[in-house]
Coordinates of C-alpha atoms in Angstrom, one line a residue:
M28 CA -13.3 12.8 23.1
R29 CA -13.6 9.1 22.1
L30 CA -11.0 8.6 19.5
A31 CA -11.2 5.5 17.2
L32 CA -7.7 4.4 16.1
L33 CA -7.5 2.5 12.7
T34 CA -4.4 1.5 10.9
D35 CA -3.2 -0.7 8.1
L36 CA -6.6 -0.7 6.2
H37 CA -4.9 -2.2 3.2
A38 CA -7.7 -1.7 0.7
N39 CA -10.0 -4.1 2.6
R40 CA -13.5 -2.7 2.1
E41 CA -15.3 -5.3 4.2
A42 CA -13.0 -4.9 7.2
L43 CA -13.0 -1.2 7.2
T44 CA -16.8 -1.1 6.9
A45 CA -17.2 -3.4 9.9
C46 CA -14.7 -1.4 12.0
L47 CA -16.3 1.9 11.3
A48 CA -19.7 0.5 12.1
H49 CA -18.4 -0.9 15.4
A50 CA -16.7 2.4 16.3
H51 CA -19.9 4.3 15.7
Q52 CA -21.7 1.9 18.0
Q53 CA -19.0 2.7 20.6
N54 CA -19.9 6.4 20.3
A55 CA -16.6 7.4 18.7
D56 CA -16.6 11.1 18.0
Q57 CA -13.1 11.4 16.4
Y58 CA -11.1 9.2 14.1
A59 CA -7.4 8.7 13.4
F60 CA -6.1 6.7 10.5
T61 CA -2.4 5.9 10.9
G62 CA -1.5 4.8 7.4
D63 CA -1.3 2.0 4.8
F64 CA -4.7 2.6 3.2
V65 CA -3.7 0.7 0.1
G66 CA -1.7 -2.4 -0.7
Y67 CA -2.6 -6.1 -0.5
G68 CA -6.4 -5.6 -0.9
A69 CA -8.7 -5.3 -3.8
D70 CA -10.6 -2.0 -3.0
P71 CA -8.0 0.8 -2.8
A72 CA -10.1 3.5 -4.4
W73 CA -13.1 2.9 -2.1
V74 CA -10.8 2.8 1.0
V75 CA -9.0 6.0 0.0
D76 CA -12.2 7.8 -0.7
T77 CA -13.6 6.7 2.7
V78 CA -10.5 8.0 4.5
R79 CA -10.7 11.3 2.5
E80 CA -14.3 11.7 3.6
Y81 CA -13.5 11.3 7.2
V82 CA -10.5 13.6 6.9
G83 CA -12.9 16.2 5.4
R84 CA -14.9 15.9 8.6
G85 CA -11.9 16.5 10.8
A86 CA -10.2 13.1 11.1
V87 CA -6.5 12.7 11.5
A88 CA -4.6 10.7 8.8
V89 CA -0.9 10.1 8.2
Q90 CA 1.0 8.4 5.4
G91 CA 2.1 4.7 5.5
N92 CA 4.8 3.0 3.5
H93 CA 2.3 1.5 1.0
D94 CA 0.7 4.9 0.5
F95 CA 4.2 6.4 0.0
S96 CA 5.1 3.6 -2.5
V97 CA 2.0 4.2 -4.6
T98 CA 3.1 7.9 -5.1
Q99 CA 6.8 7.2 -5.7
A100 CA 9.0 4.8 -7.7
T101 CA 8.5 1.3 -6.2
R102 CA 11.1 0.6 -3.5
P103 CA 13.4 -2.3 -4.4
Q104 CA 13.3 -3.6 -0.8
M105 CA 9.6 -4.3 -1.0
H106 CA 9.0 -8.0 -1.8
A107 CA 7.9 -9.0 -5.3
E108 CA 4.2 -9.7 -4.5
A109 CA 3.8 -6.4 -2.6
R110 CA 5.4 -4.6 -5.6
E111 CA 2.9 -6.3 -7.9
V112 CA 0.0 -5.0 -5.9
I113 CA 1.5 -1.5 -5.7
D114 CA 1.8 -1.4 -9.5
W115 CA -1.8 -2.7 -9.8
T116 CA -3.0 -0.1 -7.3
R117 CA -1.6 2.8 -9.3
G118 CA -3.9 1.8 -12.1
Q119 CA -7.0 1.8 -9.8
L120 CA -6.6 5.3 -8.4
D121 CA -7.3 8.6 -10.1
A122 CA -5.1 11.7 -9.9
A123 CA -7.1 13.1 -6.9
Q124 CA -6.7 9.9 -4.9
V125 CA -3.0 9.7 -5.6
G126 CA -2.7 13.3 -4.7
F127 CA -4.4 12.7 -1.4
L128 CA -2.0 10.0 -0.5
A129 CA 1.0 12.0 -1.6
G130 CA -0.1 15.0 0.5
L131 CA -0.5 13.1 3.7
P132 CA 2.0 14.0 6.4
L133 CA 4.3 11.4 8.0
T134 CA 3.3 12.6 11.5
Q135 CA 0.5 14.6 12.9
E136 CA -0.1 15.9 16.5
L137 CA -3.3 16.6 18.3
G138 CA -2.9 18.0 21.8
N139 CA -0.5 15.6 23.7
M140 CA -1.0 12.9 21.1
M141 CA 1.2 12.0 18.1
F142 CA 0.2 9.9 15.1
V143 CA 2.7 8.1 12.9
H144 CA 2.6 4.9 10.8
A145 CA 5.8 3.3 12.0
S146 CA 8.3 4.9 14.4
A147 CA 8.4 8.5 15.6
H148 CA 12.1 8.1 15.3
N149 CA 12.8 8.8 11.6
P150 CA 9.3 8.0 10.4
V151 CA 10.3 7.6 6.7
K152 CA 12.6 4.8 7.6
W153 CA 9.5 2.7 8.3
E154 CA 11.0 0.9 11.3
Y155 CA 9.0 -2.0 12.7
V156 CA 8.3 -1.5 16.4
T157 CA 8.4 -5.2 17.5
G158 CA 9.9 -4.9 21.0
V159 CA 10.8 -2.6 23.9
E160 CA 14.0 -1.3 22.3
E161 CA 12.2 0.0 19.2
A162 CA 9.3 1.3 21.3
E163 CA 11.7 3.3 23.5
R164 CA 13.4 4.7 20.5
S165 CA 10.1 5.9 19.1
L166 CA 8.9 7.4 22.4
R167 CA 12.1 9.2 23.1
A168 CA 11.8 10.9 19.7
T169 CA 8.7 12.9 20.8
H170 CA 7.5 14.9 23.8
S171 CA 3.9 13.7 23.2
R172 CA 2.5 11.6 26.0
M173 CA 0.6 9.3 23.6
V174 CA 2.0 7.9 20.4
F175 CA -0.4 6.0 18.1
S176 CA 1.1 3.9 15.3
G177 CA 0.7 0.7 13.3
H178 CA 2.8 -1.1 10.7
V179 CA 3.3 -4.3 12.6
H180 CA -0.2 -5.7 12.0
A181 CA -0.7 -7.0 15.6
P182 CA -2.0 -5.3 18.7
A183 CA 0.6 -4.1 21.2
L184 CA 1.0 -1.5 24.0
Y185 CA 4.3 -0.1 25.4
R186 CA 4.8 2.2 28.4
R187 CA 7.7 4.4 29.3
A188 CA 7.3 5.3 33.0
D189 CA 8.1 8.7 34.5
D190 CA 11.4 7.2 35.8
G191 CA 12.3 6.0 32.3
R192 CA 11.5 2.3 32.8
M193 CA 10.0 0.5 29.8
G194 CA 7.2 -2.0 29.9
S195 CA 5.2 -3.9 27.3
H196 CA 1.8 -5.5 27.1
T197 CA -0.1 -7.7 24.6
P198 CA -3.7 -6.6 24.9
A199 CA -6.5 -9.1 24.8
A200 CA -9.5 -8.6 22.6
G201 CA -12.1 -6.6 24.4
S202 CA -9.7 -5.4 27.1
C203 CA -10.0 -1.9 28.6
I204 CA -6.8 -0.5 30.0
A205 CA -6.5 2.5 32.3
L206 CA -3.6 4.7 31.3
K207 CA -1.7 6.9 33.9
P208 CA -1.1 10.5 33.0
Q209 CA 2.5 10.6 34.3
H210 CA 3.6 7.8 31.8
Q211 CA 4.2 7.9 28.1
Y212 CA 2.5 5.3 25.9
L213 CA 2.9 3.8 22.5
V214 CA -0.3 2.3 21.2
I215 CA -0.5 -0.1 18.3
P216 CA -4.1 -1.1 17.6
G217 CA -3.4 -3.9 15.2
A218 CA -4.4 -4.0 11.5
V219 CA -7.9 -3.4 10.2
G220 CA -7.3 -4.8 6.8
Q221 CA -4.7 -7.6 7.3
P222 CA -4.2 -9.0 10.9
R223 CA -1.2 -11.2 11.3
D224 CA -1.5 -12.6 14.8
G225 CA -3.4 -15.8 13.9
N226 CA -6.8 -14.1 14.3
C227 CA -8.6 -13.1 11.1
A228 CA -10.9 -10.6 12.9
A229 CA -10.2 -7.0 12.1
C230 CA -8.4 -4.9 14.8
Y231 CA -8.9 -1.3 16.0
A232 CA -8.7 0.5 19.3
L233 CA -10.6 3.3 21.0
F234 CA -9.1 5.9 23.4
D235 CA -11.2 8.0 25.7
D236 CA -9.1 11.1 26.7
V237 CA -11.5 12.0 29.6
T238 CA -11.4 8.6 31.4
R239 CA -8.0 7.8 30.0
E240 CA -9.2 4.3 29.1
L241 CA -7.8 2.5 26.1
S242 CA -10.0 -0.3 24.6
Y243 CA -8.8 -2.9 22.0
F244 CA -11.4 -4.6 19.8
R245 CA -11.5 -7.5 17.4
V246 CA -14.3 -7.2 14.8
P247 CA -15.4 -10.2 12.8
Y248 CA -16.2 -9.4 9.2
D249 CA -16.7 -11.3 5.9
H250 CA -13.1 -12.1 5.3
G251 CA -14.1 -14.7 2.8
A252 CA -15.7 -12.0 0.6
A253 CA -12.6 -9.8 0.9
A254 CA -10.4 -12.8 0.0
R255 CA -12.5 -13.5 -3.1
R256 CA -12.2 -9.9 -4.2
V257 CA -8.4 -10.3 -4.0
I258 CA -8.5 -13.4 -6.2
A259 CA -11.0 -11.9 -8.6
A260 CA -8.7 -8.8 -9.1
G261 CA -5.9 -11.2 -10.2
L262 CA -3.7 -10.3 -7.2
P263 CA -1.3 -12.8 -5.6
I264 CA -3.3 -15.5 -3.8
V265 CA -1.0 -15.2 -0.8
F266 CA -2.9 -12.0 0.2
A267 CA -6.2 -13.8 0.0
M268 CA -4.9 -16.6 2.2
R269 CA -3.6 -14.1 4.8
L270 CA -7.1 -12.8 5.2
I271 CA -8.5 -16.3 5.8
E272 CA -5.7 -17.4 8.1
G273 CA -4.9 -14.2 9.9
I274 CA -1.1 -14.5 9.4

């Protein structure tokens, strides 16, 4: 199985289209979407419908904090601009689309793999895994050998060795990493729809469960068009600038 890993789509039609086309070229035969299909971007309905279509064909999908927020009362800890987009997004989605987001699980398992938006440790807390300590907490919460998540908008890889030692790695674009079966890994592909590592190209990853190779990709797309859609929708301009600057 060649599994395409896509997270933090954030209603970015142009970025998702580019990543799905690239994954198809890489012969991906399974897909996993680890949350935040809405928020920030201008095309929530199209993105939700696209994920629904893939799920209908057997793809994995879990709920992110923005998806959760669209289906619940807006959380006060979400900053004002994000709350504004969540409120706007509710008006863009029909009942079936909201129902799809509401019905997504927080976690899903497939063989020895676990999928979660944030941390496997108390997933609904939406903890950011930004270092070894948080990564270890997430990995210790599950017996799965592979944990795939998102939420932090930048590519990362963490390893918990068979003796319990932790390690971390910041993968380069285009890198292919061989994973050892005796170790436990936490894979963060980086964001499709809103990268925040200074590179505006969309992120996703591909895992081959036969060769045990993990590949990270950066996919250029028309981020200018995506930014113009944000502005045309009347959403906060900061989210258009993030697409241009990659921060």
